[in-house]
Amino acid sequence: MKHPGEKLGNDIWVDLPEEAIRIIDSMRKSKAEIFPYSPDALTANFTRTCKPLGIEDLHFRDLRHEGISRLFEMGWNIPHVAAVSGHRSWVSLKRYTYIRETGDKYAN
């Protein structure tokens, strides 16, 4: 969740898709956290990586939007997507449902 320690109710549990669990299980474990980095370090490194690649106006938080949109493209229903994204209301989740393409464009 965005700023989990700063807002009441943002520190919640969500479901992880099987694909995410497989990736996490394959990662080398050095600490208890899956990603043992501060938000500032993550943001700075993401921005630093985009620059030499010529990627402009892309923010780390944009990846969440892309991920949620992909779940809808793959035909997931609203309750299933909400269980993964952490959205508690349809009002905040419906901005992702304008998707026209269906299926996993990255399959195979």
PDB file of C-alpha atoms in Angstrom:
ATOM      1  CA  MET A   1       0.000   0.000   0.000  1.00  0.00           C
ATOM      2  CA  LYS A   2       1.059   3.575  -0.551  1.00  0.00           C
ATOM      3  CA  HIS A   3       2.634   4.894   2.650  1.00  0.00           C
ATOM      4  CA  PRO A   4       1.522   1.941   4.843  1.00  0.00           C
ATOM      5  CA  GLY A   5       2.902   3.388   8.072  1.00  0.00           C
ATOM      6  CA  GLU A   6       1.669   6.920   7.528  1.00  0.00           C
ATOM      7  CA  LYS A   7      -2.068   6.423   7.056  1.00  0.00           C
ATOM      8  CA  LEU A   8      -4.445   4.520   9.297  1.00  0.00           C
ATOM      9  CA  GLY A   9      -5.757   1.470   7.471  1.00  0.00           C
ATOM     10  CA  ASN A  10      -2.985   1.308   4.846  1.00  0.00           C
ATOM     11  CA  ASP A  11      -1.176  -1.496   6.651  1.00  0.00           C
ATOM     12  CA  ILE A  12      -3.294  -4.385   5.343  1.00  0.00           C
ATOM     13  CA  TRP A  13      -2.850  -7.945   4.123  1.00  0.00           C
ATOM     14  CA  VAL A  14      -3.412  -8.763   0.449  1.00  0.00           C
ATOM     15  CA  ASP A  15      -3.414 -11.984  -1.551  1.00  0.00           C
ATOM     16  CA  LEU A  16      -0.443 -12.732  -3.786  1.00  0.00           C
ATOM     17  CA  PRO A  17      -0.957 -14.457  -7.134  1.00  0.00           C
ATOM     18  CA  GLU A  18       0.802 -17.816  -7.511  1.00  0.00           C
ATOM     19  CA  GLU A  19       3.223 -16.263 -10.008  1.00  0.00           C
ATOM     20  CA  ALA A  20       4.331 -13.701  -7.405  1.00  0.00           C
ATOM     21  CA  ILE A  21       4.845 -16.386  -4.787  1.00  0.00           C
ATOM     22  CA  ARG A  22       7.022 -18.385  -7.203  1.00  0.00           C
ATOM     23  CA  ILE A  23       9.182 -15.317  -7.872  1.00  0.00           C
ATOM     24  CA  ILE A  24       9.511 -14.539  -4.161  1.00  0.00           C
ATOM     25  CA  ASP A  25      10.434 -18.153  -3.391  1.00  0.00           C
ATOM     26  CA  SER A  26      13.159 -18.058  -6.055  1.00  0.00           C
ATOM     27  CA  MET A  27      14.807 -14.938  -4.608  1.00  0.00           C
ATOM     28  CA  ARG A  28      17.883 -15.056  -2.404  1.00  0.00           C
ATOM     29  CA  LYS A  29      16.887 -14.269   1.177  1.00  0.00           C
ATOM     30  CA  SER A  30      19.115 -11.879   3.103  1.00  0.00           C
ATOM     31  CA  LYS A  31      16.499 -10.338   5.412  1.00  0.00           C
ATOM     32  CA  ALA A  32      12.954 -11.051   6.577  1.00  0.00           C
ATOM     33  CA  GLU A  33      11.492  -8.463   4.185  1.00  0.00           C
ATOM     34  CA  ILE A  34      10.880  -9.437   0.575  1.00  0.00           C
ATOM     35  CA  PHE A  35      12.369  -6.144  -0.596  1.00  0.00           C
ATOM     36  CA  PRO A  36      14.606  -4.774   2.187  1.00  0.00           C
ATOM     37  CA  TYR A  37      14.865  -1.250   0.793  1.00  0.00           C
ATOM     38  CA  SER A  38      13.579   2.086   1.986  1.00  0.00           C
ATOM     39  CA  PRO A  39      10.916   3.776  -0.156  1.00  0.00           C
ATOM     40  CA  ASP A  40      13.300   6.667  -0.857  1.00  0.00           C
ATOM     41  CA  ALA A  41      16.069   4.325  -2.055  1.00  0.00           C
ATOM     42  CA  LEU A  42      13.649   2.430  -4.263  1.00  0.00           C
ATOM     43  CA  THR A  43      12.274   5.605  -5.840  1.00  0.00           C
ATOM     44  CA  ALA A  44      15.747   7.088  -6.379  1.00  0.00           C
ATOM     45  CA  ASN A  45      17.102   3.925  -8.009  1.00  0.00           C
ATOM     46  CA  PHE A  46      14.043   3.562 -10.235  1.00  0.00           C
ATOM     47  CA  THR A  47      14.377   7.167 -11.412  1.00  0.00           C
ATOM     48  CA  ARG A  48      18.134   6.752 -11.899  1.00  0.00           C
ATOM     49  CA  THR A  49      17.580   3.615 -13.994  1.00  0.00           C
ATOM     50  CA  CYS A  50      14.967   5.259 -16.246  1.00  0.00           C
ATOM     51  CA  LYS A  51      17.203   8.194 -17.134  1.00  0.00           C
ATOM     52  CA  PRO A  52      19.870   6.426 -19.271  1.00  0.00           C
ATOM     53  CA  LEU A  53      17.132   4.368 -20.920  1.00  0.00           C
ATOM     54  CA  GLY A  54      15.441   7.559 -22.111  1.00  0.00           C
ATOM     55  CA  ILE A  55      12.257   6.788 -20.185  1.00  0.00           C
ATOM     56  CA  GLU A  56      10.562  10.023 -19.166  1.00  0.00           C
ATOM     57  CA  ASP A  57       7.596  10.653 -16.902  1.00  0.00           C
ATOM     58  CA  LEU A  58       7.438   7.120 -15.479  1.00  0.00           C
ATOM     59  CA  HIS A  59       7.188   6.734 -11.733  1.00  0.00           C
ATOM     60  CA  PHE A  60       7.528   3.590  -9.630  1.00  0.00           C
ATOM     61  CA  ARG A  61       3.889   3.904  -8.520  1.00  0.00           C
ATOM     62  CA  ASP A  62       2.831   3.680 -12.202  1.00  0.00           C
ATOM     63  CA  LEU A  63       3.840   0.010 -12.135  1.00  0.00           C
ATOM     64  CA  ARG A  64       1.040  -0.722  -9.657  1.00  0.00           C
ATOM     65  CA  HIS A  65      -1.501   0.748 -12.063  1.00  0.00           C
ATOM     66  CA  GLU A  66      -0.051  -1.346 -14.888  1.00  0.00           C
ATOM     67  CA  GLY A  67      -0.157  -4.504 -12.776  1.00  0.00           C
ATOM     68  CA  ILE A  68      -3.774  -3.997 -11.736  1.00  0.00           C
ATOM     69  CA  SER A  69      -4.779  -3.206 -15.317  1.00  0.00           C
ATOM     70  CA  ARG A  70      -3.118  -6.433 -16.482  1.00  0.00           C
ATOM     71  CA  LEU A  71      -5.160  -8.462 -13.997  1.00  0.00           C
ATOM     72  CA  PHE A  72      -8.353  -7.068 -15.554  1.00  0.00           C
ATOM     73  CA  GLU A  73      -6.961  -7.719 -19.061  1.00  0.00           C
ATOM     74  CA  MET A  74      -6.443 -11.334 -18.030  1.00  0.00           C
ATOM     75  CA  GLY A  75     -10.125 -11.606 -17.119  1.00  0.00           C
ATOM     76  CA  TRP A  76      -9.898 -11.424 -13.335  1.00  0.00           C
ATOM     77  CA  ASN A  77     -13.116 -10.311 -11.647  1.00  0.00           C
ATOM     78  CA  ILE A  78     -13.423  -7.292  -9.367  1.00  0.00           C
ATOM     79  CA  PRO A  79     -13.319  -9.127  -5.999  1.00  0.00           C
ATOM     80  CA  HIS A  80     -10.255 -11.135  -7.075  1.00  0.00           C
ATOM     81  CA  VAL A  81      -8.382  -8.025  -8.252  1.00  0.00           C
ATOM     82  CA  ALA A  82      -9.372  -6.159  -5.081  1.00  0.00           C
ATOM     83  CA  ALA A  83      -7.986  -8.998  -2.941  1.00  0.00           C
ATOM     84  CA  VAL A  84      -4.592  -8.547  -4.650  1.00  0.00           C
ATOM     85  CA  SER A  85      -4.566  -4.750  -4.989  1.00  0.00           C
ATOM     86  CA  GLY A  86      -5.869  -3.969  -1.518  1.00  0.00           C
ATOM     87  CA  HIS A  87      -8.644  -1.697  -2.776  1.00  0.00           C
ATOM     88  CA  ARG A  88     -11.533  -1.695  -0.346  1.00  0.00           C
ATOM     89  CA  SER A  89     -14.067   0.085  -2.526  1.00  0.00           C
ATOM     90  CA  TRP A  90     -15.285  -0.277  -6.071  1.00  0.00           C
ATOM     91  CA  VAL A  91     -15.132   3.509  -6.501  1.00  0.00           C
ATOM     92  CA  SER A  92     -11.344   3.603  -6.188  1.00  0.00           C
ATOM     93  CA  LEU A  93     -10.816   0.414  -8.230  1.00  0.00           C
ATOM     94  CA  LYS A  94     -13.054   1.238 -11.207  1.00  0.00           C
ATOM     95  CA  ARG A  95     -10.483   3.547 -12.832  1.00  0.00           C
ATOM     96  CA  TYR A  96      -8.655   0.387 -13.920  1.00  0.00           C
ATOM     97  CA  THR A  97     -11.628  -1.171 -15.701  1.00  0.00           C
ATOM     98  CA  TYR A  98     -11.528   0.765 -18.962  1.00  0.00           C
ATOM     99  CA  ILE A  99      -9.443  -2.101 -20.377  1.00  0.00           C
ATOM    100  CA  ARG A 100     -10.382  -3.180 -23.907  1.00  0.00           C
ATOM    101  CA  GLU A 101      -7.713  -5.813 -24.557  1.00  0.00           C
ATOM    102  CA  THR A 102      -8.143  -9.231 -22.996  1.00  0.00           C
ATOM    103  CA  GLY A 103      -5.780 -12.079 -22.288  1.00  0.00           C
ATOM    104  CA  ASP A 104      -2.228 -12.142 -21.021  1.00  0.00           C
ATOM    105  CA  LYS A 105      -0.246 -10.329 -23.734  1.00  0.00           C
ATOM    106  CA  TYR A 106       2.969 -11.629 -22.164  1.00  0.00           C
ATOM    107  CA  ALA A 107       1.976 -15.309 -22.025  1.00  0.00           C
ATOM    108  CA  ASN A 108       4.511 -17.635 -23.638  1.00  0.00           C
TER     109      ASN A 108
END
